[in-house]
Each structure stands twice: as structure tokens, then as C-alpha cells.
């Protein structure tokens, strides 16, 4: 028998007592959310034979490397190998009491279909999943269960526009328990972690608010909130209707390229490839483009006709964007009318999407001019879609501030 050396973070005491159907454990990074729920899961399984857990994240790969690994480590640290059986291939754990758990990615549809009689669900990094995913999980918690049903959602409050905010905080769900924690609630954090969070404050205020203070990310004067990231690796090869855009670098600014699939019918823009690098010469840019594009057109920043001509000499079908007065604002509004889905590998684009802002006047009022930063890939995105913008007049969605 192991030592059962488990110490729970006191901040989660209330969560332990809650019988609510939905438990919302959100807040900053490093508050101990994942550790707490993992510990509770193992303790519950040891205490009774009735627990049947389904633990999910958006993808199978991500859950294997996070929760499944954490549970296995805990069992090992507590020397409880004799009481739990771990199946690495199936990513399942069973306890001698008869309780069991299955971890799975929501991408593993077959596996999810095959699991039956679940009475506890834990969604780790719940902000990654869609409301539709949530509803499908919710449907699994019905019928007879000796110990009732409970779903626990752990996440960082990335954006006030998120469906989680609307569902549980604004509208309010019946039978939900909400607990916010931050690193200050975690008595096990080391100094290094705390310093990293403090460093964040200097680097990125928005990230600091979300990941250190656990406050909802504000859209405020963000230009794009109509986006989400996804793993598009399985589908992006099949996309047609491709558009390419390029913004030339200058001094420290990177040369930035995006590759886009447009789904006009569903009003979706898929960003499937990118590069952003400063100091690139034309022949290097041409080589990169040649590798990615298949005899397609790339629409470029027209302020550098010489670079465009050079690209053409290298066999790239480069054309200049028309731009013109008001084209930046017009392009932004057009793009705001779409849902943007970015492949998770396009980290530079993701960074820009989460930091591209409108300017503020000296009183802090937002003015309808974008800040001239975090806009390299996003300019390239406008160039890429310019031909579409002039064909399909935008149905302008009213911006929050009435811009
Ligand atoms: N009960 C605990 N016992 C020991 N260490 C803990 C405990 N809870 C949290 N920690 C430590 O705090 C760190 C952050 O906890 P974690 O659960 O990953 O936070 P969150 O999921 O809120 O981001 C962990 O890596 C671990 O080192
Ligand atoms: Mg966590």
C-alpha cells in the first residue's frame, strides 16, 4: 500500500463539496486546477467503485501529454501501482475498487462513441472546445447513476467573447458551481514560476491579465475577435480556392506571408500557412514562395514595385495590391464579417490576431485607425483577399464601439 502522500490545495475545498452538475474551475495559469482535479479523480476512484470518468481535451495528443501523463505520475509518486492499472495504449486507468477512467481527445470520435455509462466528465483546457462539443458531452450525462452526474471544466478565461463566458457567467447555467483561482492560491508554486508570470506583466498586459490574474480577456479595442485556432493538419491539403498575400519587410519588420482558403458560402477564412522573417532577400522569398505555392498568384504590398518585379523574374506570379484611400479600414471590416480559423502552426499570425488594436486618443477613446504594429501578417491577409473584397461588397458588421 502506498503512502497516499496527497496534499490538496486548500483553495479547492469548496469545489470538492460541490454537487453541481457543472463545475467551472477557471482562472490564471499555475493555480493548481489541473493538479487538483487529477488528485480528486484518483481519490474518488479509490473511495468507491461507482466512479466512471471520461477526461477529454480537444485532441488526443494533447491529453496524452497533459492529464494522462499527470495521472500516471501521481500514481507512481504515491506508490499506488498495486491499486491502479494503467493502459498506455488505450489511455485508460482502472482502480481495484472497480472505478475507471478513460482519457480521450475530442478528435477521436470512434473512441468517444464506444465509451458508455459515464458519470463524471472532466474537460481540461475547456476553452479549446466548441459549444457544440460541450453539448455533445453534456448529452452523455443522463440516465441512472448512483452518484449522479458532474462535469468539471478547467480553463483560462481567454476572451470575454468566448461561449463559456456567455453560458456560465452572463446567462448563468442552472446547477453550476464557479471557482476562480490564480497562482496566489497555489501554495506549491515555486519562485521561478512566479517570476515568469511577473515577467509577463512587463511583456504583454493582456496575457498577464488572463494568465496571471485570471481575468477575462477583453476585446476592448482589439481589431479582430472573430478568430479561433484549430489543428487543420487533416483538412488543409484538401482546400481549394486559395489566396496568398505578402507584405515586404523593411529594416526590423519581417517579410510576412499568409496562405488562405476562403469559404465564402460559410463566411469562413482559413489561414493555413505563414512565414514571417526579417532580413530576407528577394531570392530567399522567391524560394520560400515557390515551395509553398503551386503556380498561384500572390498579392503583395504595392509600395515596392521593384521587389514585385524581382519576384516575377524569379518565376513567382506576384501582383501588387491596389490599396487606395481607406483600404486598410475597409479591408478590416470586410474580414470582420468572416469567421477566421487559423491553423495552430501559424503562431505568428495568432500572435498578431491577439494583439492588433485600434488606436486610442489621449483620453483613452478608441479611434477608427489601427495601430501601426502587429500588422505584418494581417496586412498580408488583406492583400491576399483584396480581389474578393472588391467583388463581394462587405456586409459591414457594426463594430462594438460603433466605428
Ligand atoms: N496539490 C499539489 N501538490 C504539489 N504540487 C502542486 C499541487 N498543486 C499544484 N502543484 C504545483 O503547481 C503547478 C501548477 O499547477 P497546475 O495544476 O498545473 O496549475 P493550472 O492547471 O491551474 O495551470 C504544478 O506544476 C505543480 O508543480
Ligand atoms: Mg492546467
CSV table of C-alpha atoms and ligand atoms in Angstrom, one decimal:
chain,number,residue,atom,x,y,z
A,1,UNK,CA,0.0,0.0,0.0
A,2,UNK,CA,1.3,3.4,-0.9
A,3,UNK,CA,1.9,6.3,1.4
A,4,UNK,CA,-1.1,8.2,0.0
A,5,UNK,CA,1.0,11.3,0.3
A,6,UNK,CA,-1.5,13.6,-1.3
A,7,UNK,CA,-1.9,17.2,-0.3
A,8,UNK,CA,-4.8,19.1,-1.8
A,9,UNK,CA,-4.6,22.8,-2.4
A,10,UNK,CA,-7.0,24.3,0.2
A,11,UNK,CA,-8.3,26.8,-2.4
A,12,UNK,CA,-10.3,23.9,-3.9
A,13,UNK,CA,-12.1,22.8,-0.8
A,14,UNK,CA,-15.4,24.4,-1.9
A,15,UNK,CA,-15.1,22.7,-5.2
A,16,UNK,CA,-14.7,19.3,-3.5
A,17,UNK,CA,-18.0,19.8,-1.7
A,18,UNK,CA,-20.0,20.9,-4.7
A,19,UNK,CA,-22.6,18.5,-6.2
A,20,UNK,CA,-23.5,20.9,-9.0
A,21,UNK,CA,-23.9,19.3,-12.4
A,22,UNK,CA,-21.2,21.7,-13.8
A,23,UNK,CA,-18.1,22.8,-12.0
A,24,UNK,CA,-16.3,25.7,-13.5
A,25,UNK,CA,-12.7,25.9,-12.3
A,26,UNK,CA,-11.2,28.8,-14.1
A,27,UNK,CA,-8.6,31.5,-13.6
A,28,UNK,CA,-4.9,32.1,-14.0
A,29,UNK,CA,-2.2,29.7,-15.0
A,30,UNK,CA,-0.4,27.7,-12.3
A,31,UNK,CA,-3.2,28.0,-9.8
A,32,UNK,CA,-3.3,24.2,-9.4
A,33,UNK,CA,-6.5,23.5,-11.3
A,34,UNK,CA,-5.2,20.5,-13.2
A,35,UNK,CA,-3.4,19.0,-10.3
A,36,UNK,CA,-6.4,19.4,-8.0
A,37,UNK,CA,-8.9,17.7,-10.4
A,38,UNK,CA,-6.4,14.9,-11.1
A,39,UNK,CA,-5.9,14.3,-7.4
A,40,UNK,CA,-9.6,14.4,-6.7
A,41,UNK,CA,-10.2,11.9,-9.5
A,42,UNK,CA,-7.8,9.3,-8.1
A,43,UNK,CA,-9.1,9.8,-4.6
A,44,UNK,CA,-12.7,9.3,-5.8
A,45,UNK,CA,-11.7,6.2,-7.7
A,46,UNK,CA,-10.1,4.8,-4.6
A,47,UNK,CA,-13.0,5.6,-2.4
A,48,UNK,CA,-15.8,3.9,-4.3
A,49,UNK,CA,-16.5,1.5,-7.1
A,50,UNK,CA,-19.0,3.8,-8.7
A,51,UNK,CA,-16.9,6.4,-10.5
A,52,UNK,CA,-16.7,6.2,-14.2
A,53,UNK,CA,-14.7,9.1,-15.7
A,54,UNK,CA,-14.3,10.5,-19.2
A,55,UNK,CA,-11.5,13.0,-19.3
A,56,UNK,CA,-11.2,15.0,-22.6
A,57,UNK,CA,-9.3,17.7,-24.3
A,58,UNK,CA,-9.6,18.9,-27.8
A,59,UNK,CA,-7.1,16.5,-29.2
A,60,UNK,CA,-5.8,13.0,-28.2
A,61,UNK,CA,-2.2,14.1,-28.5
A,62,UNK,CA,-2.7,17.0,-26.1
A,63,UNK,CA,-4.5,14.9,-23.4
A,64,UNK,CA,-1.9,12.2,-23.6
A,65,UNK,CA,0.9,14.7,-22.8
A,66,UNK,CA,-1.0,16.5,-20.1
A,67,UNK,CA,-3.7,14.9,-18.0
A,68,UNK,CA,-2.9,11.2,-18.8
A,69,UNK,CA,0.7,11.8,-18.0
A,70,UNK,CA,-0.1,13.7,-14.8
A,71,UNK,CA,-2.3,10.9,-13.5
A,72,UNK,CA,0.3,8.3,-14.3
A,73,UNK,CA,2.9,10.4,-12.5
A,74,UNK,CA,0.7,10.8,-9.5
A,75,UNK,CA,0.0,7.1,-9.2
A,76,UNK,CA,3.7,6.5,-9.4
A,77,UNK,CA,4.7,9.2,-6.9
A,78,UNK,CA,2.1,7.9,-4.4
A,79,UNK,CA,3.3,4.4,-5.0
A,80,UNK,CA,-0.2,3.3,-5.8
A,81,UNK,CA,0.8,0.9,-8.6
A,82,UNK,CA,-0.8,-2.0,-6.9
A,83,UNK,CA,-4.2,-0.2,-6.8
A,84,UNK,CA,-4.4,1.2,-10.3
A,85,UNK,CA,-3.9,-0.4,-13.7
A,86,UNK,CA,-2.7,2.0,-16.4
A,87,UNK,CA,-3.2,1.1,-20.0
A,88,UNK,CA,-0.9,3.4,-22.0
A,89,UNK,CA,-2.2,2.4,-25.4
A,90,UNK,CA,-5.9,2.9,-24.6
A,91,UNK,CA,-5.1,5.8,-22.2
A,92,UNK,CA,-7.3,4.3,-19.6
A,93,UNK,CA,-6.8,3.7,-15.9
A,94,UNK,CA,-8.7,1.3,-13.7
A,95,UNK,CA,-8.8,1.0,-9.9
A,96,UNK,CA,-9.1,-2.1,-7.8
A,97,UNK,CA,-12.3,-0.7,-6.4
A,98,UNK,CA,-13.8,-1.1,-9.9
A,99,UNK,CA,-13.9,2.6,-10.7
A,100,UNK,CA,-12.3,3.6,-14.0
A,101,UNK,CA,-11.3,6.5,-16.2
A,102,UNK,CA,-10.9,7.0,-19.9
A,103,UNK,CA,-8.9,9.9,-21.4
A,104,UNK,CA,-9.6,10.8,-25.0
A,105,UNK,CA,-9.3,13.7,-27.4
A,106,UNK,CA,-12.5,15.0,-28.9
A,107,UNK,CA,-10.9,14.3,-32.2
A,108,UNK,CA,-11.1,10.5,-31.5
A,109,UNK,CA,-14.8,10.2,-32.5
A,110,UNK,CA,-14.7,6.4,-32.6
A,111,UNK,CA,-13.3,6.1,-29.1
A,112,UNK,CA,-15.8,8.5,-27.7
A,113,UNK,CA,-18.7,6.6,-29.3
A,114,UNK,CA,-17.6,3.4,-27.6
A,115,UNK,CA,-17.5,4.7,-24.1
A,116,UNK,CA,-20.6,4.0,-22.1
A,117,UNK,CA,-22.0,4.7,-18.6
A,118,UNK,CA,-20.0,7.8,-17.8
A,119,UNK,CA,-20.9,9.7,-14.7
A,120,UNK,CA,-18.0,12.1,-14.4
A,121,UNK,CA,-16.6,14.2,-17.2
A,122,UNK,CA,-13.5,16.5,-16.9
A,123,UNK,CA,-12.8,18.8,-19.8
A,124,UNK,CA,-9.3,20.1,-19.5
A,125,UNK,CA,-8.5,23.4,-21.3
A,126,UNK,CA,-12.2,23.7,-21.9
A,127,UNK,CA,-11.7,27.0,-23.8
A,128,UNK,CA,-10.3,24.9,-26.7
A,129,UNK,CA,-13.6,23.2,-27.3
A,130,UNK,CA,-16.7,24.5,-29.0
A,131,UNK,CA,-20.1,24.9,-27.6
A,132,UNK,CA,-21.3,22.1,-29.8
A,133,UNK,CA,-18.6,19.8,-28.3
A,134,UNK,CA,-19.8,20.8,-24.9
A,135,UNK,CA,-23.4,20.0,-25.8
A,136,UNK,CA,-22.5,16.6,-27.0
A,137,UNK,CA,-20.6,15.8,-23.9
A,138,UNK,CA,-23.5,17.0,-21.8
A,139,UNK,CA,-25.8,14.6,-23.6
A,140,UNK,CA,-23.7,11.7,-22.3
A,141,UNK,CA,-24.6,12.6,-18.7
A,142,UNK,CA,-28.1,11.2,-18.5
A,143,UNK,CA,-30.0,8.1,-17.3
A,144,UNK,CA,-29.4,6.3,-14.0
A,145,UNK,CA,-26.3,6.9,-11.9
A,146,UNK,CA,-25.9,6.1,-8.3
A,147,UNK,CA,-23.6,9.0,-7.7
A,148,UNK,CA,-25.3,11.5,-10.1
A,149,UNK,CA,-23.5,13.3,-12.8
A,150,UNK,CA,-20.9,16.0,-12.8
A,151,UNK,CA,-18.9,17.8,-15.5
A,152,UNK,CA,-15.8,19.8,-14.5
A,153,UNK,CA,-14.4,22.4,-16.8
A,154,UNK,CA,-10.9,23.8,-16.3
A,155,UNK,CA,-9.6,26.7,-18.3
A,156,UNK,CA,-8.1,30.1,-18.6
A,157,UNK,CA,-10.5,32.9,-19.4
A,158,UNK,CA,-9.0,33.8,-22.7
A,159,UNK,CA,-11.7,36.1,-24.1
A,160,UNK,CA,-14.9,37.7,-22.9
A,161,UNK,CA,-16.4,36.8,-26.3
A,162,UNK,CA,-16.0,33.1,-25.5
A,163,UNK,CA,-19.1,30.9,-25.4
A,164,UNK,CA,-18.1,29.7,-21.9
A,165,UNK,CA,-18.4,33.3,-20.6
A,166,UNK,CA,-21.8,33.7,-22.1
A,167,UNK,CA,-23.1,30.3,-21.0
A,168,UNK,CA,-21.9,30.2,-17.4
A,169,UNK,CA,-21.2,33.8,-16.4
A,170,UNK,CA,-23.6,36.1,-18.4
A,171,UNK,CA,-26.6,33.9,-18.8
A,172,UNK,CA,-25.9,31.6,-15.9
A,173,UNK,CA,-26.5,27.8,-16.1
A,174,UNK,CA,-28.6,26.1,-13.6
A,175,UNK,CA,-26.7,23.9,-11.2
A,176,UNK,CA,-23.3,25.3,-11.8
A,177,UNK,CA,-20.5,26.0,-9.4
A,178,UNK,CA,-17.9,28.5,-10.3
A,179,UNK,CA,-14.5,28.9,-8.7
A,180,UNK,CA,-11.8,31.3,-9.8
A,181,UNK,CA,-8.2,30.7,-8.7
A,182,UNK,CA,-4.9,32.3,-9.5
A,183,UNK,CA,-1.3,31.4,-8.8
A,184,UNK,CA,-1.7,33.2,-5.5
A,185,UNK,CA,-4.0,30.4,-4.4
A,186,UNK,CA,-1.4,27.7,-5.1
A,187,UNK,CA,0.8,27.0,-2.1
A,188,UNK,CA,3.0,24.7,-4.1
A,189,UNK,CA,4.3,27.1,-6.7
A,190,UNK,CA,8.0,27.7,-6.9
A,191,UNK,CA,9.6,31.1,-7.2
A,192,UNK,CA,10.7,30.6,-10.7
A,193,UNK,CA,7.1,30.1,-11.9
A,194,UNK,CA,6.0,33.3,-10.1
A,195,UNK,CA,8.9,35.2,-11.7
A,196,UNK,CA,7.9,34.1,-15.1
A,197,UNK,CA,4.4,35.4,-14.5
A,198,UNK,CA,5.7,38.7,-13.3
A,199,UNK,CA,7.9,38.9,-16.4
A,200,UNK,CA,4.7,38.6,-18.4
A,201,UNK,CA,3.3,41.7,-16.9
A,202,UNK,CA,6.1,43.7,-18.5
A,203,UNK,CA,5.8,42.0,-21.8
A,204,UNK,CA,2.1,41.7,-22.5
A,205,UNK,CA,-0.5,43.3,-20.4
A,206,UNK,CA,-3.4,41.3,-21.9
A,207,UNK,CA,-1.6,37.9,-21.3
A,208,UNK,CA,-0.8,39.0,-17.8
A,209,UNK,CA,-4.4,39.8,-17.0
A,210,UNK,CA,-5.6,36.4,-18.3
A,211,UNK,CA,-2.8,34.1,-17.3
A,212,UNK,CA,-1.6,35.7,-14.0
A,213,UNK,CA,-4.7,37.4,-12.7
A,214,UNK,CA,-7.2,35.1,-14.3
A,215,UNK,CA,-9.4,37.9,-15.6
A,216,UNK,CA,-11.4,37.6,-18.8
A,217,UNK,CA,-9.5,38.7,-21.8
A,218,UNK,CA,-11.1,41.9,-23.1
A,219,UNK,CA,-11.9,42.5,-26.7
A,220,UNK,CA,-11.9,46.2,-25.9
A,221,UNK,CA,-10.0,47.9,-28.7
A,222,UNK,CA,-8.9,44.6,-30.3
A,223,UNK,CA,-9.4,44.7,-34.0
A,224,UNK,CA,-10.1,41.0,-34.6
A,225,UNK,CA,-12.0,38.9,-32.1
A,226,UNK,CA,-13.7,36.8,-34.8
A,227,UNK,CA,-11.0,34.1,-34.8
A,228,UNK,CA,-10.0,30.8,-33.3
A,229,UNK,CA,-7.2,28.4,-33.7
A,230,UNK,CA,-7.5,24.8,-34.8
A,231,UNK,CA,-5.4,21.9,-35.8
A,232,UNK,CA,-6.1,22.0,-39.6
A,233,UNK,CA,-3.5,19.4,-40.5
A,234,UNK,CA,-6.0,16.8,-41.6
A,235,UNK,CA,-8.1,19.0,-43.8
A,236,UNK,CA,-5.8,21.8,-45.2
A,237,UNK,CA,-4.4,19.7,-48.0
A,238,UNK,CA,-7.9,19.3,-49.5
A,239,UNK,CA,-8.6,23.1,-49.6
A,240,UNK,CA,-9.1,24.8,-52.9
A,241,UNK,CA,-9.9,28.5,-53.5
A,242,UNK,CA,-6.5,29.5,-52.2
A,243,UNK,CA,-5.3,33.1,-51.8
A,244,UNK,CA,-1.8,34.3,-51.0
A,245,UNK,CA,-0.6,37.6,-49.6
A,246,UNK,CA,2.8,39.1,-48.9
A,247,UNK,CA,4.0,42.1,-47.0
A,248,UNK,CA,7.6,43.1,-47.7
A,249,UNK,CA,9.8,43.6,-44.7
A,250,UNK,CA,11.7,46.8,-44.1
A,251,UNK,CA,14.5,47.2,-41.6
A,252,UNK,CA,13.5,45.2,-38.5
A,253,UNK,CA,10.0,44.5,-39.8
A,254,UNK,CA,9.6,40.9,-41.1
A,255,UNK,CA,8.6,39.9,-44.6
A,256,UNK,CA,5.3,38.3,-43.9
A,257,UNK,CA,3.3,35.8,-45.9
A,258,UNK,CA,0.0,34.1,-45.4
A,259,UNK,CA,-1.8,31.4,-47.3
A,260,UNK,CA,-5.6,31.4,-47.1
A,261,UNK,CA,-8.5,29.3,-48.0
A,262,UNK,CA,-11.8,31.2,-48.5
A,263,UNK,CA,-15.1,29.6,-47.8
A,264,UNK,CA,-17.5,32.3,-49.0
A,265,UNK,CA,-20.6,30.2,-48.5
A,266,UNK,CA,-20.0,29.7,-44.8
A,267,UNK,CA,-18.2,33.1,-44.4
A,268,UNK,CA,-15.0,31.5,-43.2
A,269,UNK,CA,-11.4,32.4,-43.8
A,270,UNK,CA,-8.9,29.6,-43.1
A,271,UNK,CA,-5.3,30.6,-42.5
A,272,UNK,CA,-3.3,27.5,-43.4
A,273,UNK,CA,0.3,28.6,-43.8
A,274,UNK,CA,2.6,31.5,-43.0
A,275,UNK,CA,6.1,32.8,-42.7
A,276,UNK,CA,7.5,35.9,-41.1
A,277,UNK,CA,11.1,36.7,-41.1
A,278,UNK,CA,13.2,39.8,-41.2
A,279,UNK,CA,16.2,40.3,-43.4
A,280,UNK,CA,15.1,38.1,-46.2
A,281,UNK,CA,16.4,38.8,-49.7
A,282,UNK,CA,14.2,38.6,-52.7
A,283,UNK,CA,15.7,35.3,-53.9
A,284,UNK,CA,15.1,33.8,-50.5
A,285,UNK,CA,11.5,35.0,-50.5
A,286,UNK,CA,11.0,33.6,-54.0
A,287,UNK,CA,12.4,30.2,-53.0
A,288,UNK,CA,10.1,30.1,-49.9
A,289,UNK,CA,7.0,31.0,-52.0
A,290,UNK,CA,7.9,28.6,-54.7
A,291,UNK,CA,8.0,25.8,-52.1
A,292,UNK,CA,4.6,26.6,-50.7
A,293,UNK,CA,2.6,27.8,-53.7
A,294,UNK,CA,1.6,25.8,-56.8
A,295,UNK,CA,1.5,28.2,-59.7
A,296,UNK,CA,-0.8,30.6,-57.8
A,297,UNK,CA,-0.9,34.3,-57.6
A,298,UNK,CA,0.5,36.2,-54.6
A,299,UNK,CA,-0.8,39.7,-53.9
A,300,UNK,CA,1.9,41.9,-52.5
A,301,UNK,CA,2.4,45.2,-50.9
A,302,UNK,CA,2.4,47.5,-53.9
A,303,UNK,CA,4.7,50.1,-52.3
A,304,UNK,CA,7.6,48.1,-53.6
A,305,UNK,CA,7.2,47.6,-57.3
A,306,UNK,CA,10.8,46.7,-57.7
A,307,UNK,CA,10.5,43.8,-55.3
A,308,UNK,CA,7.4,42.6,-57.1
A,309,UNK,CA,9.2,42.8,-60.5
A,310,UNK,CA,12.1,40.8,-59.0
A,311,UNK,CA,9.8,38.2,-57.7
A,312,UNK,CA,8.3,37.8,-61.2
A,313,UNK,CA,11.8,37.4,-62.6
A,314,UNK,CA,12.2,34.5,-60.2
A,315,UNK,CA,9.0,33.0,-61.7
A,316,UNK,CA,6.6,34.0,-59.0
A,317,UNK,CA,3.2,35.3,-60.1
A,318,UNK,CA,3.4,38.4,-57.9
A,319,UNK,CA,1.0,41.2,-58.3
A,320,UNK,CA,0.6,44.5,-56.4
A,321,UNK,CA,-2.3,45.2,-54.1
A,322,UNK,CA,-4.4,48.2,-55.3
A,323,UNK,CA,-4.7,49.7,-51.8
A,324,UNK,CA,-6.0,53.2,-52.1
A,325,UNK,CA,-7.6,55.6,-49.6
A,326,UNK,CA,-9.4,53.9,-46.8
A,327,UNK,CA,-8.4,50.4,-48.0
A,328,UNK,CA,-7.0,49.4,-44.6
A,329,UNK,CA,-10.1,50.1,-42.7
A,330,UNK,CA,-12.3,48.8,-45.5
A,331,UNK,CA,-10.3,45.5,-45.6
A,332,UNK,CA,-10.5,45.1,-41.8
A,333,UNK,CA,-14.3,45.5,-41.8
A,334,UNK,CA,-14.6,43.0,-44.6
A,335,UNK,CA,-12.5,40.5,-42.8
A,336,UNK,CA,-14.5,41.2,-39.6
A,337,UNK,CA,-17.6,39.8,-41.4
A,338,UNK,CA,-16.0,36.4,-41.6
A,339,UNK,CA,-15.0,33.8,-39.1
A,340,UNK,CA,-11.2,33.3,-39.2
A,341,UNK,CA,-9.8,29.9,-38.4
A,342,UNK,CA,-6.1,29.7,-38.0
A,343,UNK,CA,-4.1,26.6,-38.2
A,344,UNK,CA,-2.3,26.2,-34.8
A,345,UNK,CA,1.1,26.1,-36.5
A,346,UNK,CA,0.7,29.7,-37.7
A,347,UNK,CA,1.9,31.1,-34.4
A,348,UNK,CA,3.0,34.5,-35.8
A,349,UNK,CA,-0.5,35.1,-37.2
A,350,UNK,CA,-2.0,34.0,-33.9
A,351,UNK,CA,0.2,36.5,-32.1
A,352,UNK,CA,-0.8,39.3,-34.4
A,353,UNK,CA,-4.5,38.5,-34.2
A,354,UNK,CA,-4.3,38.6,-30.4
A,355,UNK,CA,-2.5,41.9,-30.3
A,356,UNK,CA,-3.7,44.0,-33.3
A,357,UNK,CA,-5.5,47.0,-31.9
A,358,UNK,CA,-7.3,50.2,-32.8
A,359,UNK,CA,-5.5,53.4,-31.7
A,360,UNK,CA,-6.6,55.4,-28.7
A,361,UNK,CA,-6.7,59.1,-28.4
A,362,UNK,CA,-5.2,60.9,-25.3
A,363,UNK,CA,-8.4,60.3,-23.3
A,364,UNK,CA,-8.2,56.6,-24.0
A,365,UNK,CA,-11.1,56.7,-26.5
A,366,UNK,CA,-10.7,54.2,-29.4
A,367,UNK,CA,-10.4,55.8,-32.7
A,368,UNK,CA,-11.0,54.1,-36.1
A,369,UNK,CA,-7.4,53.8,-37.1
A,370,UNK,CA,-5.4,50.7,-36.5
A,371,UNK,CA,-2.1,50.9,-34.5
A,372,UNK,CA,0.8,50.5,-36.9
A,373,UNK,CA,2.1,47.4,-35.2
A,374,UNK,CA,1.4,43.7,-35.0
A,375,UNK,CA,0.1,44.1,-38.6
A,376,UNK,CA,2.6,42.4,-40.9
A,377,UNK,CA,0.8,39.1,-41.4
A,378,UNK,CA,-2.5,40.8,-41.1
A,379,UNK,CA,-1.7,43.2,-43.9
A,380,UNK,CA,-0.6,40.3,-46.0
A,381,UNK,CA,-4.0,38.7,-45.2
A,382,UNK,CA,-5.8,41.8,-46.5
A,383,UNK,CA,-3.7,41.8,-49.7
A,384,UNK,CA,-4.4,38.1,-50.2
A,385,UNK,CA,-8.1,38.7,-50.1
A,386,UNK,CA,-8.2,42.1,-51.9
A,387,UNK,CA,-9.7,40.8,-55.1
A,388,UNK,CA,-12.5,39.2,-53.2
A,389,UNK,CA,-13.2,42.4,-51.2
A,390,UNK,CA,-13.8,44.4,-54.3
A,391,UNK,CA,-16.0,41.7,-55.8
A,392,UNK,CA,-18.1,40.9,-52.7
A,393,UNK,CA,-19.1,44.1,-51.1
A,394,UNK,CA,-18.9,43.6,-47.4
A,395,UNK,CA,-22.0,43.4,-45.2
A,396,UNK,CA,-20.5,45.6,-42.7
A,397,UNK,CA,-20.9,44.3,-39.2
A,398,UNK,CA,-21.2,47.1,-36.8
A,399,UNK,CA,-18.2,47.3,-34.6
A,400,UNK,CA,-18.7,47.4,-30.9
A,401,UNK,CA,-17.6,50.9,-30.5
A,402,UNK,CA,-19.7,51.9,-33.4
A,403,UNK,CA,-16.7,52.5,-35.6
B,1,LIG,N1,-1.5,19.6,-4.7
B,1,LIG,C1,-0.3,19.9,-5.2
B,1,LIG,N2,0.8,19.3,-4.7
B,1,LIG,C2,2.0,19.6,-5.2
B,1,LIG,N3,2.3,20.4,-6.2
B,1,LIG,C3,1.2,21.1,-6.7
B,1,LIG,C4,-0.1,20.8,-6.3
B,1,LIG,N4,-1.0,21.6,-7.0
B,1,LIG,C5,-0.2,22.3,-7.9
B,1,LIG,N5,1.1,22.0,-7.7
B,1,LIG,C6,2.2,22.6,-8.5
B,1,LIG,O1,1.8,23.7,-9.1
B,1,LIG,C7,2.0,23.7,-10.5
B,1,LIG,C8,0.8,24.3,-11.3
B,1,LIG,O2,-0.3,23.5,-11.1
B,1,LIG,P1,-1.3,23.2,-12.3
B,1,LIG,O3,-2.3,22.2,-11.7
B,1,LIG,O4,-0.6,22.8,-13.5
B,1,LIG,O5,-2.0,24.6,-12.5
B,1,LIG,P2,-3.1,25.1,-13.5
B,1,LIG,O6,-3.7,23.8,-14.1
B,1,LIG,O7,-4.0,25.9,-12.7
B,1,LIG,O8,-2.4,25.9,-14.6
B,1,LIG,C9,2.2,22.2,-10.8
B,1,LIG,O9,3.1,22.1,-11.9
B,1,LIG,C10,2.8,21.7,-9.5
B,1,LIG,O10,4.1,21.8,-9.5
B,2,LIG,MG1,-3.8,23.3,-16.1
